[in-house]
């Protein structure tokens, strides 16, 4: 997720760290009415930093899982196409047909089909 967009700016690990550090430092130098109020603000900033980091991690993991599933699907459709499910592939994945056919021909040329 190094270049994903949330809001306006790309969310990167460095951005998350920088924003968390800035907020925590701002809390540390801000004058509060009591030490308890300062600690509450500090704890809130730490909690928010952790929440954003966890959201970043979840999006990264989800994105990687989706990419893996898409790759698995493409491989399975290619195998089905190579084994004769041409009409099924054409009906269900019409935009893939040219690529499926090119991959099938390449596999035949290599003796893998």
PDB file of N, CA and C in Angstrom:
ATOM      1  N   UNK A   1       0.823  -1.182   0.000  1.00  0.00           N
ATOM      2  CA  UNK A   1       0.000   0.000   0.000  1.00  0.00           C
ATOM      3  C   UNK A   1       0.864   1.241   0.000  1.00  0.00           C
ATOM      4  N   UNK A   2       2.062   1.160  -0.440  1.00  0.00           N
ATOM      5  CA  UNK A   2       2.964   2.289  -0.394  1.00  0.00           C
ATOM      6  C   UNK A   2       2.490   3.481  -1.199  1.00  0.00           C
ATOM      7  N   UNK A   3       1.558   3.293  -2.114  1.00  0.00           N
ATOM      8  CA  UNK A   3       1.119   4.421  -2.911  1.00  0.00           C
ATOM      9  C   UNK A   3      -0.401   4.469  -3.025  1.00  0.00           C
ATOM     10  N   UNK A   4      -1.082   3.969  -2.022  1.00  0.00           N
ATOM     11  CA  UNK A   4      -2.537   4.019  -2.016  1.00  0.00           C
ATOM     12  C   UNK A   4      -2.978   5.404  -1.584  1.00  0.00           C
ATOM     13  N   UNK A   5      -4.187   5.781  -1.983  1.00  0.00           N
ATOM     14  CA  UNK A   5      -4.701   7.084  -1.618  1.00  0.00           C
ATOM     15  C   UNK A   5      -5.854   6.941  -0.635  1.00  0.00           C
ATOM     16  N   UNK A   6      -5.743   7.624   0.472  1.00  0.00           N
ATOM     17  CA  UNK A   6      -6.829   7.765   1.428  1.00  0.00           C
ATOM     18  C   UNK A   6      -6.944   9.259   1.645  1.00  0.00           C
ATOM     19  N   UNK A   7      -8.088   9.798   1.346  1.00  0.00           N
ATOM     20  CA  UNK A   7      -8.215  11.246   1.412  1.00  0.00           C
ATOM     21  C   UNK A   7      -7.508  11.848   0.216  1.00  0.00           C
ATOM     22  N   UNK A   8      -6.577  12.748   0.469  1.00  0.00           N
ATOM     23  CA  UNK A   8      -5.903  13.459  -0.611  1.00  0.00           C
ATOM     24  C   UNK A   8      -4.505  12.914  -0.865  1.00  0.00           C
ATOM     25  N   UNK A   9      -3.750  12.652   0.186  1.00  0.00           N
ATOM     26  CA  UNK A   9      -2.347  12.279   0.049  1.00  0.00           C
ATOM     27  C   UNK A   9      -2.166  10.764   0.060  1.00  0.00           C
ATOM     28  N   UNK A  10      -1.107  10.279  -0.600  1.00  0.00           N
ATOM     29  CA  UNK A  10      -0.838   8.838  -0.535  1.00  0.00           C
ATOM     30  C   UNK A  10      -0.466   8.438   0.889  1.00  0.00           C
ATOM     31  N   UNK A  11      -0.953   7.294   1.326  1.00  0.00           N
ATOM     32  CA  UNK A  11      -0.638   6.794   2.655  1.00  0.00           C
ATOM     33  C   UNK A  11       0.560   5.864   2.531  1.00  0.00           C
ATOM     34  N   UNK A  12       1.622   6.233   3.216  1.00  0.00           N
ATOM     35  CA  UNK A  12       2.822   5.405   3.248  1.00  0.00           C
ATOM     36  C   UNK A  12       3.187   5.155   4.703  1.00  0.00           C
ATOM     37  N   UNK A  13       4.034   4.185   4.926  1.00  0.00           N
ATOM     38  CA  UNK A  13       4.510   3.904   6.279  1.00  0.00           C
ATOM     39  C   UNK A  13       5.172   5.148   6.856  1.00  0.00           C
ATOM     40  N   UNK A  14       5.999   5.808   6.070  1.00  0.00           N
ATOM     41  CA  UNK A  14       6.693   7.013   6.531  1.00  0.00           C
ATOM     42  C   UNK A  14       5.703   8.110   6.915  1.00  0.00           C
ATOM     43  N   UNK A  15       4.651   8.272   6.127  1.00  0.00           N
ATOM     44  CA  UNK A  15       3.650   9.292   6.448  1.00  0.00           C
ATOM     45  C   UNK A  15       2.963   8.981   7.765  1.00  0.00           C
ATOM     46  N   UNK A  16       2.607   7.720   7.983  1.00  0.00           N
ATOM     47  CA  UNK A  16       1.959   7.344   9.238  1.00  0.00           C
ATOM     48  C   UNK A  16       2.859   7.630  10.431  1.00  0.00           C
ATOM     49  N   UNK A  17       4.123   7.278  10.328  1.00  0.00           N
ATOM     50  CA  UNK A  17       5.069   7.516  11.420  1.00  0.00           C
ATOM     51  C   UNK A  17       5.232   9.013  11.664  1.00  0.00           C
ATOM     52  N   UNK A  18       5.390   9.778  10.590  1.00  0.00           N
ATOM     53  CA  UNK A  18       5.579  11.221  10.721  1.00  0.00           C
ATOM     54  C   UNK A  18       4.373  11.893  11.369  1.00  0.00           C
ATOM     55  N   UNK A  19       3.178  11.546  10.909  1.00  0.00           N
ATOM     56  CA  UNK A  19       1.972  12.145  11.475  1.00  0.00           C
ATOM     57  C   UNK A  19       1.807  11.785  12.944  1.00  0.00           C
ATOM     58  N   UNK A  20       2.077  10.537  13.283  1.00  0.00           N
ATOM     59  CA  UNK A  20       1.963  10.128  14.685  1.00  0.00           C
ATOM     60  C   UNK A  20       2.973  10.880  15.548  1.00  0.00           C
ATOM     61  N   UNK A  21       4.207  10.971  15.084  1.00  0.00           N
ATOM     62  CA  UNK A  21       5.235  11.675  15.843  1.00  0.00           C
ATOM     63  C   UNK A  21       4.885  13.151  16.016  1.00  0.00           C
ATOM     64  N   UNK A  22       4.389  13.783  14.962  1.00  0.00           N
ATOM     65  CA  UNK A  22       4.007  15.197  15.045  1.00  0.00           C
ATOM     66  C   UNK A  22       2.902  15.419  16.064  1.00  0.00           C
ATOM     67  N   UNK A  23       1.870  14.551  16.037  1.00  0.00           N
ATOM     68  CA  UNK A  23       0.762  14.702  16.987  1.00  0.00           C
ATOM     69  C   UNK A  23       1.227  14.479  18.417  1.00  0.00           C
ATOM     70  N   UNK A  24       2.036  13.454  18.613  1.00  0.00           N
ATOM     71  CA  UNK A  24       2.511  13.155  19.968  1.00  0.00           C
ATOM     72  C   UNK A  24       3.401  14.286  20.475  1.00  0.00           C
ATOM     73  N   UNK A  25       4.280  14.794  19.632  1.00  0.00           N
ATOM     74  CA  UNK A  25       5.139  15.913  20.041  1.00  0.00           C
ATOM     75  C   UNK A  25       4.298  17.156  20.336  1.00  0.00           C
ATOM     76  N   UNK A  26       3.264  17.392  19.542  1.00  0.00           N
ATOM     77  CA  UNK A  26       2.395  18.546  19.786  1.00  0.00           C
ATOM     78  C   UNK A  26       1.711  18.406  21.149  1.00  0.00           C
ATOM     79  N   UNK A  27       1.302  17.197  21.481  1.00  0.00           N
ATOM     80  CA  UNK A  27       0.676  16.962  22.782  1.00  0.00           C
ATOM     81  C   UNK A  27       1.666  17.220  23.912  1.00  0.00           C
ATOM     82  N   UNK A  28       2.899  16.805  23.710  1.00  0.00           N
ATOM     83  CA  UNK A  28       3.902  16.952  24.768  1.00  0.00           C
ATOM     84  C   UNK A  28       4.240  18.413  25.050  1.00  0.00           C
ATOM     85  N   UNK A  29       4.204  19.262  24.050  1.00  0.00           N
ATOM     86  CA  UNK A  29       4.593  20.660  24.258  1.00  0.00           C
ATOM     87  C   UNK A  29       3.395  21.575  24.521  1.00  0.00           C
ATOM     88  N   UNK A  30       2.183  21.070  24.366  1.00  0.00           N
ATOM     89  CA  UNK A  30       0.989  21.877  24.610  1.00  0.00           C
ATOM     90  C   UNK A  30       0.749  21.990  26.117  1.00  0.00           C
ATOM     91  N   UNK A  31       0.315  23.169  26.552  1.00  0.00           N
ATOM     92  CA  UNK A  31       0.006  23.385  27.961  1.00  0.00           C
ATOM     93  C   UNK A  31      -1.401  22.854  28.255  1.00  0.00           C
ATOM     94  N   UNK A  32      -1.522  22.074  29.293  1.00  0.00           N
ATOM     95  CA  UNK A  32      -2.801  21.535  29.726  1.00  0.00           C
ATOM     96  C   UNK A  32      -3.079  21.984  31.151  1.00  0.00           C
ATOM     97  N   UNK A  33      -4.343  21.913  31.537  1.00  0.00           N
ATOM     98  CA  UNK A  33      -4.730  22.346  32.880  1.00  0.00           C
ATOM     99  C   UNK A  33      -4.207  21.422  33.962  1.00  0.00           C
ATOM    100  N   UNK A  34      -3.991  20.144  33.600  1.00  0.00           N
ATOM    101  CA  UNK A  34      -3.527  19.190  34.611  1.00  0.00           C
ATOM    102  C   UNK A  34      -2.703  18.107  33.943  1.00  0.00           C
ATOM    103  N   UNK A  35      -1.881  17.408  34.717  1.00  0.00           N
ATOM    104  CA  UNK A  35      -1.123  16.279  34.166  1.00  0.00           C
ATOM    105  C   UNK A  35      -2.055  15.184  33.632  1.00  0.00           C
ATOM    106  N   UNK A  36      -3.204  15.023  34.267  1.00  0.00           N
ATOM    107  CA  UNK A  36      -4.155  14.006  33.826  1.00  0.00           C
ATOM    108  C   UNK A  36      -4.710  14.341  32.436  1.00  0.00           C
ATOM    109  N   UNK A  37      -5.012  15.621  32.224  1.00  0.00           N
ATOM    110  CA  UNK A  37      -5.516  16.053  30.922  1.00  0.00           C
ATOM    111  C   UNK A  37      -4.458  15.844  29.840  1.00  0.00           C
ATOM    112  N   UNK A  38      -3.216  16.150  30.181  1.00  0.00           N
ATOM    113  CA  UNK A  38      -2.116  15.946  29.227  1.00  0.00           C
ATOM    114  C   UNK A  38      -1.960  14.458  28.913  1.00  0.00           C
ATOM    115  N   UNK A  39      -2.046  13.617  29.943  1.00  0.00           N
ATOM    116  CA  UNK A  39      -1.908  12.167  29.737  1.00  0.00           C
ATOM    117  C   UNK A  39      -3.068  11.640  28.895  1.00  0.00           C
ATOM    118  N   UNK A  40      -4.266  12.140  29.118  1.00  0.00           N
ATOM    119  CA  UNK A  40      -5.414  11.711  28.321  1.00  0.00           C
ATOM    120  C   UNK A  40      -5.218  12.076  26.850  1.00  0.00           C
ATOM    121  N   UNK A  41      -4.725  13.292  26.596  1.00  0.00           N
ATOM    122  CA  UNK A  41      -4.470  13.715  25.209  1.00  0.00           C
ATOM    123  C   UNK A  41      -3.373  12.859  24.589  1.00  0.00           C
ATOM    124  N   UNK A  42      -2.336  12.574  25.359  1.00  0.00           N
ATOM    125  CA  UNK A  42      -1.230  11.741  24.871  1.00  0.00           C
ATOM    126  C   UNK A  42      -1.734  10.337  24.531  1.00  0.00           C
ATOM    127  N   UNK A  43      -2.521   9.754  25.437  1.00  0.00           N
ATOM    128  CA  UNK A  43      -3.061   8.406  25.204  1.00  0.00           C
ATOM    129  C   UNK A  43      -3.948   8.381  23.961  1.00  0.00           C
ATOM    130  N   UNK A  44      -4.755   9.433  23.754  1.00  0.00           N
ATOM    131  CA  UNK A  44      -5.611   9.508  22.572  1.00  0.00           C
ATOM    132  C   UNK A  44      -4.762   9.557  21.302  1.00  0.00           C
ATOM    133  N   UNK A  45      -3.680  10.342  21.322  1.00  0.00           N
ATOM    134  CA  UNK A  45      -2.806  10.413  20.151  1.00  0.00           C
ATOM    135  C   UNK A  45      -2.149   9.069  19.859  1.00  0.00           C
ATOM    136  N   UNK A  46      -1.716   8.373  20.891  1.00  0.00           N
ATOM    137  CA  UNK A  46      -1.103   7.056  20.706  1.00  0.00           C
ATOM    138  C   UNK A  46      -2.141   6.079  20.163  1.00  0.00           C
ATOM    139  N   UNK A  47      -3.354   6.108  20.740  1.00  0.00           N
ATOM    140  CA  UNK A  47      -4.427   5.226  20.260  1.00  0.00           C
ATOM    141  C   UNK A  47      -4.726   5.495  18.786  1.00  0.00           C
ATOM    142  N   UNK A  48      -4.836   6.763  18.411  1.00  0.00           N
ATOM    143  CA  UNK A  48      -5.116   7.104  17.016  1.00  0.00           C
ATOM    144  C   UNK A  48      -3.991   6.642  16.092  1.00  0.00           C
ATOM    145  N   UNK A  49      -2.751   6.776  16.539  1.00  0.00           N
ATOM    146  CA  UNK A  49      -1.616   6.317  15.733  1.00  0.00           C
ATOM    147  C   UNK A  49      -1.677   4.804  15.533  1.00  0.00           C
ATOM    148  N   UNK A  50      -2.001   4.087  16.593  1.00  0.00           N
ATOM    149  CA  UNK A  50      -2.108   2.623  16.501  1.00  0.00           C
ATOM    150  C   UNK A  50      -3.270   2.233  15.585  1.00  0.00           C
ATOM    151  N   UNK A  51      -4.403   2.917  15.724  1.00  0.00           N
ATOM    152  CA  UNK A  51      -5.559   2.621  14.866  1.00  0.00           C
ATOM    153  C   UNK A  51      -5.225   2.833  13.392  1.00  0.00           C
ATOM    154  N   UNK A  52      -4.551   3.923  13.081  1.00  0.00           N
ATOM    155  CA  UNK A  52      -4.185   4.184  11.679  1.00  0.00           C
ATOM    156  C   UNK A  52      -3.200   3.140  11.177  1.00  0.00           C
ATOM    157  N   UNK A  53      -2.242   2.759  12.013  1.00  0.00           N
ATOM    158  CA  UNK A  53      -1.263   1.741  11.603  1.00  0.00           C
ATOM    159  C   UNK A  53      -1.951   0.402  11.347  1.00  0.00           C
ATOM    160  N   UNK A  54      -2.909   0.043  12.203  1.00  0.00           N
ATOM    161  CA  UNK A  54      -3.643  -1.211  12.002  1.00  0.00           C
ATOM    162  C   UNK A  54      -4.489  -1.160  10.737  1.00  0.00           C
ATOM    163  N   UNK A  55      -5.112  -0.018  10.468  1.00  0.00           N
ATOM    164  CA  UNK A  55      -5.893   0.127   9.234  1.00  0.00           C
ATOM    165  C   UNK A  55      -4.979  -0.001   8.014  1.00  0.00           C
ATOM    166  N   UNK A  56      -3.803   0.606   8.078  1.00  0.00           N
ATOM    167  CA  UNK A  56      -2.811   0.521   7.000  1.00  0.00           C
ATOM    168  C   UNK A  56      -2.411  -0.938   6.783  1.00  0.00           C
ATOM    169  N   UNK A  57      -2.148  -1.636   7.886  1.00  0.00           N
ATOM    170  CA  UNK A  57      -1.744  -3.035   7.797  1.00  0.00           C
ATOM    171  C   UNK A  57      -2.865  -3.885   7.203  1.00  0.00           C
ATOM    172  N   UNK A  58      -4.103  -3.665   7.638  1.00  0.00           N
ATOM    173  CA  UNK A  58      -5.235  -4.428   7.117  1.00  0.00           C
ATOM    174  C   UNK A  58      -5.398  -4.195   5.620  1.00  0.00           C
ATOM    175  N   UNK A  59      -5.298  -2.951   5.178  1.00  0.00           N
ATOM    176  CA  UNK A  59      -5.430  -2.665   3.753  1.00  0.00           C
ATOM    177  C   UNK A  59      -4.314  -3.326   2.954  1.00  0.00           C
ATOM    178  N   UNK A  60      -3.115  -3.330   3.503  1.00  0.00           N
ATOM    179  CA  UNK A  60      -1.991  -3.963   2.816  1.00  0.00           C
ATOM    180  C   UNK A  60      -2.230  -5.464   2.680  1.00  0.00           C
ATOM    181  N   UNK A  61      -2.630  -6.097   3.769  1.00  0.00           N
ATOM    182  CA  UNK A  61      -2.883  -7.540   3.749  1.00  0.00           C
ATOM    183  C   UNK A  61      -4.046  -7.856   2.814  1.00  0.00           C
ATOM    184  N   UNK A  62      -5.110  -7.080   2.892  1.00  0.00           N
ATOM    185  CA  UNK A  62      -6.271  -7.307   2.031  1.00  0.00           C
ATOM    186  C   UNK A  62      -5.886  -7.169   0.562  1.00  0.00           C
ATOM    187  N   UNK A  63      -5.120  -6.122   0.240  1.00  0.00           N
ATOM    188  CA  UNK A  63      -4.685  -5.922  -1.145  1.00  0.00           C
ATOM    189  C   UNK A  63      -3.856  -7.087  -1.654  1.00  0.00           C
ATOM    190  N   UNK A  64      -2.948  -7.584  -0.807  1.00  0.00           N
ATOM    191  CA  UNK A  64      -2.108  -8.716  -1.209  1.00  0.00           C
ATOM    192  C   UNK A  64      -2.951  -9.976  -1.394  1.00  0.00           C
ATOM    193  N   UNK A  65      -3.923 -10.179  -0.519  1.00  0.00           N
ATOM    194  CA  UNK A  65      -4.785 -11.362  -0.626  1.00  0.00           C
ATOM    195  C   UNK A  65      -5.618 -11.298  -1.904  1.00  0.00           C
ATOM    196  N   UNK A  66      -6.158 -10.125  -2.213  1.00  0.00           N
ATOM    197  CA  UNK A  66      -6.950  -9.965  -3.438  1.00  0.00           C
ATOM    198  C   UNK A  66      -6.092 -10.248  -4.659  1.00  0.00           C
ATOM    199  N   UNK A  67      -4.866  -9.713  -4.678  1.00  0.00           N
ATOM    200  CA  UNK A  67      -3.972  -9.972  -5.810  1.00  0.00           C
ATOM    201  C   UNK A  67      -3.702 -11.461  -5.952  1.00  0.00           C
ATOM    202  N   UNK A  68      -3.500 -12.153  -4.839  1.00  0.00           N
ATOM    203  CA  UNK A  68      -3.257 -13.592  -4.883  1.00  0.00           C
ATOM    204  C   UNK A  68      -4.460 -14.360  -5.401  1.00  0.00           C
ATOM    205  N   UNK A  69      -5.651 -13.970  -4.945  1.00  0.00           N
ATOM    206  CA  UNK A  69      -6.868 -14.632  -5.415  1.00  0.00           C
ATOM    207  C   UNK A  69      -7.121 -14.375  -6.897  1.00  0.00           C
ATOM    208  N   UNK A  70      -6.843 -13.145  -7.342  1.00  0.00           N
ATOM    209  CA  UNK A  70      -6.997 -12.840  -8.765  1.00  0.00           C
ATOM    210  C   UNK A  70      -6.045 -13.693  -9.600  1.00  0.00           C
ATOM    211  N   UNK A  71      -4.835 -13.853  -9.123  1.00  0.00           N
ATOM    212  CA  UNK A  71      -3.853 -14.670  -9.836  1.00  0.00           C
ATOM    213  C   UNK A  71      -4.307 -16.129  -9.887  1.00  0.00           C
ATOM    214  N   UNK A  72      -4.814 -16.630  -8.758  1.00  0.00           N
ATOM    215  CA  UNK A  72      -5.323 -18.008  -8.725  1.00  0.00           C
ATOM    216  C   UNK A  72      -6.490 -18.190  -9.694  1.00  0.00           C
ATOM    217  N   UNK A  73      -7.392 -17.202  -9.730  1.00  0.00           N
ATOM    218  CA  UNK A  73      -8.533 -17.274 -10.640  1.00  0.00           C
ATOM    219  C   UNK A  73      -8.067 -17.298 -12.090  1.00  0.00           C
ATOM    220  N   UNK A  74      -7.145 -16.417 -12.432  1.00  0.00           N
ATOM    221  CA  UNK A  74      -6.636 -16.390 -13.808  1.00  0.00           C
ATOM    222  C   UNK A  74      -5.993 -17.715 -14.182  1.00  0.00           C
ATOM    223  N   UNK A  75      -5.242 -18.308 -13.267  1.00  0.00           N
ATOM    224  CA  UNK A  75      -4.611 -19.602 -13.535  1.00  0.00           C
ATOM    225  C   UNK A  75      -5.656 -20.693 -13.743  1.00  0.00           C
ATOM    226  N   UNK A  76      -6.689 -20.691 -12.903  1.00  0.00           N
ATOM    227  CA  UNK A  76      -7.734 -21.711 -13.017  1.00  0.00           C
ATOM    228  C   UNK A  76      -8.511 -21.555 -14.327  1.00  0.00           C
ATOM    229  N   UNK A  77      -8.834 -20.324 -14.701  1.00  0.00           N
ATOM    230  CA  UNK A  77      -9.540 -20.093 -15.954  1.00  0.00           C
ATOM    231  C   UNK A  77      -8.662 -20.512 -17.127  1.00  0.00           C
ATOM    232  N   UNK A  78      -7.366 -20.242 -17.048  1.00  0.00           N
ATOM    233  CA  UNK A  78      -6.454 -20.631 -18.120  1.00  0.00           C
ATOM    234  C   UNK A  78      -6.414 -22.145 -18.274  1.00  0.00           C
ATOM    235  N   UNK A  79      -6.348 -22.862 -17.162  1.00  0.00           N
ATOM    236  CA  UNK A  79      -6.338 -24.326 -17.218  1.00  0.00           C
ATOM    237  C   UNK A  79      -7.634 -24.831 -17.841  1.00  0.00           C
ATOM    238  N   UNK A  80      -8.763 -24.284 -17.411  1.00  0.00           N
ATOM    239  CA  UNK A  80     -10.049 -24.704 -17.978  1.00  0.00           C
ATOM    240  C   UNK A  80     -10.095 -24.409 -19.475  1.00  0.00           C
ATOM    241  N   UNK A  81      -9.642 -23.258 -19.891  1.00  0.00           N
ATOM    242  CA  UNK A  81      -9.624 -22.874 -21.307  1.00  0.00           C
ATOM    243  C   UNK A  81      -8.739 -23.836 -22.096  1.00  0.00           C
ATOM    244  N   UNK A  82      -7.554 -24.108 -21.569  1.00  0.00           N
ATOM    245  CA  UNK A  82      -6.617 -25.006 -22.246  1.00  0.00           C
ATOM    246  C   UNK A  82      -7.184 -26.417 -22.385  1.00  0.00           C
ATOM    247  N   UNK A  83      -8.067 -26.803 -21.469  1.00  0.00           N
ATOM    248  CA  UNK A  83      -8.642 -28.151 -21.491  1.00  0.00           C
ATOM    249  C   UNK A  83      -9.981 -28.210 -22.218  1.00  0.00           C
ATOM    250  N   UNK A  84     -10.337 -27.117 -22.913  1.00  0.00           N
ATOM    251  CA  UNK A  84     -11.503 -27.168 -23.781  1.00  0.00           C
ATOM    252  C   UNK A  84     -12.710 -26.355 -23.351  1.00  0.00           C
ATOM    253  N   UNK A  85     -12.644 -25.657 -22.246  1.00  0.00           N
ATOM    254  CA  UNK A  85     -13.793 -24.870 -21.780  1.00  0.00           C
ATOM    255  C   UNK A  85     -13.788 -23.488 -22.420  1.00  0.00           C
ATOM    256  N   UNK A  86     -13.652 -23.478 -23.748  1.00  0.00           N
ATOM    257  CA  UNK A  86     -13.546 -22.226 -24.496  1.00  0.00           C
ATOM    258  C   UNK A  86     -14.839 -21.427 -24.407  1.00  0.00           C
ATOM    259  N   UNK A  87     -15.971 -22.082 -24.623  1.00  0.00           N
ATOM    260  CA  UNK A  87     -17.248 -21.360 -24.580  1.00  0.00           C
ATOM    261  C   UNK A  87     -17.520 -20.815 -23.185  1.00  0.00           C
ATOM    262  N   UNK A  88     -17.252 -21.620 -22.164  1.00  0.00           N
ATOM    263  CA  UNK A  88     -17.442 -21.168 -20.786  1.00  0.00           C
ATOM    264  C   UNK A  88     -16.582 -19.937 -20.492  1.00  0.00           C
ATOM    265  N   UNK A  89     -15.320 -19.975 -20.895  1.00  0.00           N
ATOM    266  CA  UNK A  89     -14.427 -18.837 -20.671  1.00  0.00           C
ATOM    267  C   UNK A  89     -14.903 -17.617 -21.444  1.00  0.00           C
ATOM    268  N   UNK A  90     -15.353 -17.836 -22.669  1.00  0.00           N
ATOM    269  CA  UNK A  90     -15.853 -16.726 -23.488  1.00  0.00           C
ATOM    270  C   UNK A  90     -17.100 -16.103 -22.858  1.00  0.00           C
ATOM    271  N   UNK A  91     -17.984 -16.935 -22.322  1.00  0.00           N
ATOM    272  CA  UNK A  91     -19.204 -16.438 -21.689  1.00  0.00           C
ATOM    273  C   UNK A  91     -18.905 -15.693 -20.381  1.00  0.00           C
ATOM    274  N   UNK A  92     -17.983 -16.218 -19.592  1.00  0.00           N
ATOM    275  CA  UNK A  92     -17.747 -15.673 -18.255  1.00  0.00           C
ATOM    276  C   UNK A  92     -16.611 -14.652 -18.172  1.00  0.00           C
ATOM    277  N   UNK A  93     -15.659 -14.723 -19.082  1.00  0.00           N
ATOM    278  CA  UNK A  93     -14.501 -13.827 -19.063  1.00  0.00           C
ATOM    279  C   UNK A  93     -14.196 -13.336 -20.482  1.00  0.00           C
ATOM    280  N   UNK A  94     -15.154 -12.668 -21.103  1.00  0.00           N
ATOM    281  CA  UNK A  94     -14.988 -12.304 -22.519  1.00  0.00           C
ATOM    282  C   UNK A  94     -13.784 -11.398 -22.782  1.00  0.00           C
ATOM    283  N   UNK A  95     -13.416 -10.579 -21.828  1.00  0.00           N
ATOM    284  CA  UNK A  95     -12.274  -9.679 -22.057  1.00  0.00           C
ATOM    285  C   UNK A  95     -10.933 -10.403 -21.922  1.00  0.00           C
ATOM    286  N   UNK A  96     -10.962 -11.624 -21.451  1.00  0.00           N
ATOM    287  CA  UNK A  96      -9.725 -12.384 -21.268  1.00  0.00           C
ATOM    288  C   UNK A  96      -9.411 -13.298 -22.451  1.00  0.00           C
ATOM    289  N   UNK A  97     -10.353 -13.486 -23.367  1.00  0.00           N
ATOM    290  CA  UNK A  97     -10.243 -14.528 -24.391  1.00  0.00           C
ATOM    291  C   UNK A  97      -8.966 -14.392 -25.216  1.00  0.00           C
ATOM    292  N   UNK A  98      -8.626 -13.200 -25.679  1.00  0.00           N
ATOM    293  CA  UNK A  98      -7.408 -13.030 -26.487  1.00  0.00           C
ATOM    294  C   UNK A  98      -6.171 -13.471 -25.711  1.00  0.00           C
ATOM    295  N   UNK A  99      -6.104 -13.065 -24.448  1.00  0.00           N
ATOM    296  CA  UNK A  99      -4.952 -13.449 -23.627  1.00  0.00           C
ATOM    297  C   UNK A  99      -4.948 -14.953 -23.354  1.00  0.00           C
ATOM    298  N   UNK A 100      -6.129 -15.508 -23.079  1.00  0.00           N
ATOM    299  CA  UNK A 100      -6.215 -16.950 -22.834  1.00  0.00           C
ATOM    300  C   UNK A 100      -5.751 -17.736 -24.053  1.00  0.00           C
ATOM    301  N   UNK A 101      -6.178 -17.294 -25.228  1.00  0.00           N
ATOM    302  CA  UNK A 101      -5.785 -17.987 -26.465  1.00  0.00           C
ATOM    303  C   UNK A 101      -4.286 -17.857 -26.710  1.00  0.00           C
ATOM    304  N   UNK A 102      -3.746 -16.679 -26.497  1.00  0.00           N
ATOM    305  CA  UNK A 102      -2.300 -16.477 -26.679  1.00  0.00           C
ATOM    306  C   UNK A 102      -1.514 -17.343 -25.698  1.00  0.00           C
ATOM    307  N   UNK A 103      -1.977 -17.406 -24.445  1.00  0.00           N
ATOM    308  CA  UNK A 103      -1.296 -18.251 -23.452  1.00  0.00           C
ATOM    309  C   UNK A 103      -1.406 -19.723 -23.808  1.00  0.00           C
ATOM    310  N   UNK A 104      -2.571 -20.142 -24.329  1.00  0.00           N
ATOM    311  CA  UNK A 104      -2.754 -21.546 -24.727  1.00  0.00           C
ATOM    312  C   UNK A 104      -1.789 -21.906 -25.851  1.00  0.00           C
ATOM    313  N   UNK A 105      -1.693 -21.023 -26.861  1.00  0.00           N
ATOM    314  CA  UNK A 105      -0.791 -21.280 -27.985  1.00  0.00           C
ATOM    315  C   UNK A 105       0.660 -21.330 -27.521  1.00  0.00           C
ATOM    316  N   UNK A 106       1.012 -20.446 -26.592  1.00  0.00           N
ATOM    317  CA  UNK A 106       2.391 -20.452 -26.066  1.00  0.00           C
ATOM    318  C   UNK A 106       2.667 -21.744 -25.303  1.00  0.00           C
ATOM    319  N   UNK A 107       1.676 -22.195 -24.530  1.00  0.00           N
ATOM    320  CA  UNK A 107       1.839 -23.452 -23.786  1.00  0.00           C
ATOM    321  C   UNK A 107       1.953 -24.636 -24.732  1.00  0.00           C
ATOM    322  N   UNK A 108       1.164 -24.630 -25.808  1.00  0.00           N
ATOM    323  CA  UNK A 108       1.269 -25.697 -26.812  1.00  0.00           C
ATOM    324  C   UNK A 108       2.639 -25.704 -27.459  1.00  0.00           C
ATOM    325  N   UNK A 109       3.157 -24.538 -27.749  1.00  0.00           N
ATOM    326  CA  UNK A 109       4.483 -24.433 -28.378  1.00  0.00           C
ATOM    327  C   UNK A 109       5.567 -24.977 -27.469  1.00  0.00           C
ATOM    328  N   UNK A 110       5.363 -24.817 -26.165  1.00  0.00           N
ATOM    329  CA  UNK A 110       6.347 -25.346 -25.193  1.00  0.00           C
ATOM    330  C   UNK A 110       6.074 -26.819 -24.856  1.00  0.00           C
ATOM    331  N   UNK A 111       4.980 -27.348 -25.413  1.00  0.00           N
ATOM    332  CA  UNK A 111       4.641 -28.749 -25.156  1.00  0.00           C
ATOM    333  C   UNK A 111       4.002 -28.958 -23.804  1.00  0.00           C
ATOM    334  N   UNK A 112       3.410 -27.906 -23.228  1.00  0.00           N
ATOM    335  CA  UNK A 112       2.806 -28.007 -21.895  1.00  0.00           C
ATOM    336  C   UNK A 112       1.296 -28.119 -21.939  1.00  0.00           C
ATOM    337  N   UNK A 113       0.726 -28.236 -23.084  1.00  0.00           N
ATOM    338  CA  UNK A 113      -0.737 -28.241 -23.170  1.00  0.00           C
ATOM    339  C   UNK A 113      -1.224 -29.487 -23.846  1.00  0.00           C
TER     340      UNK A 113
END
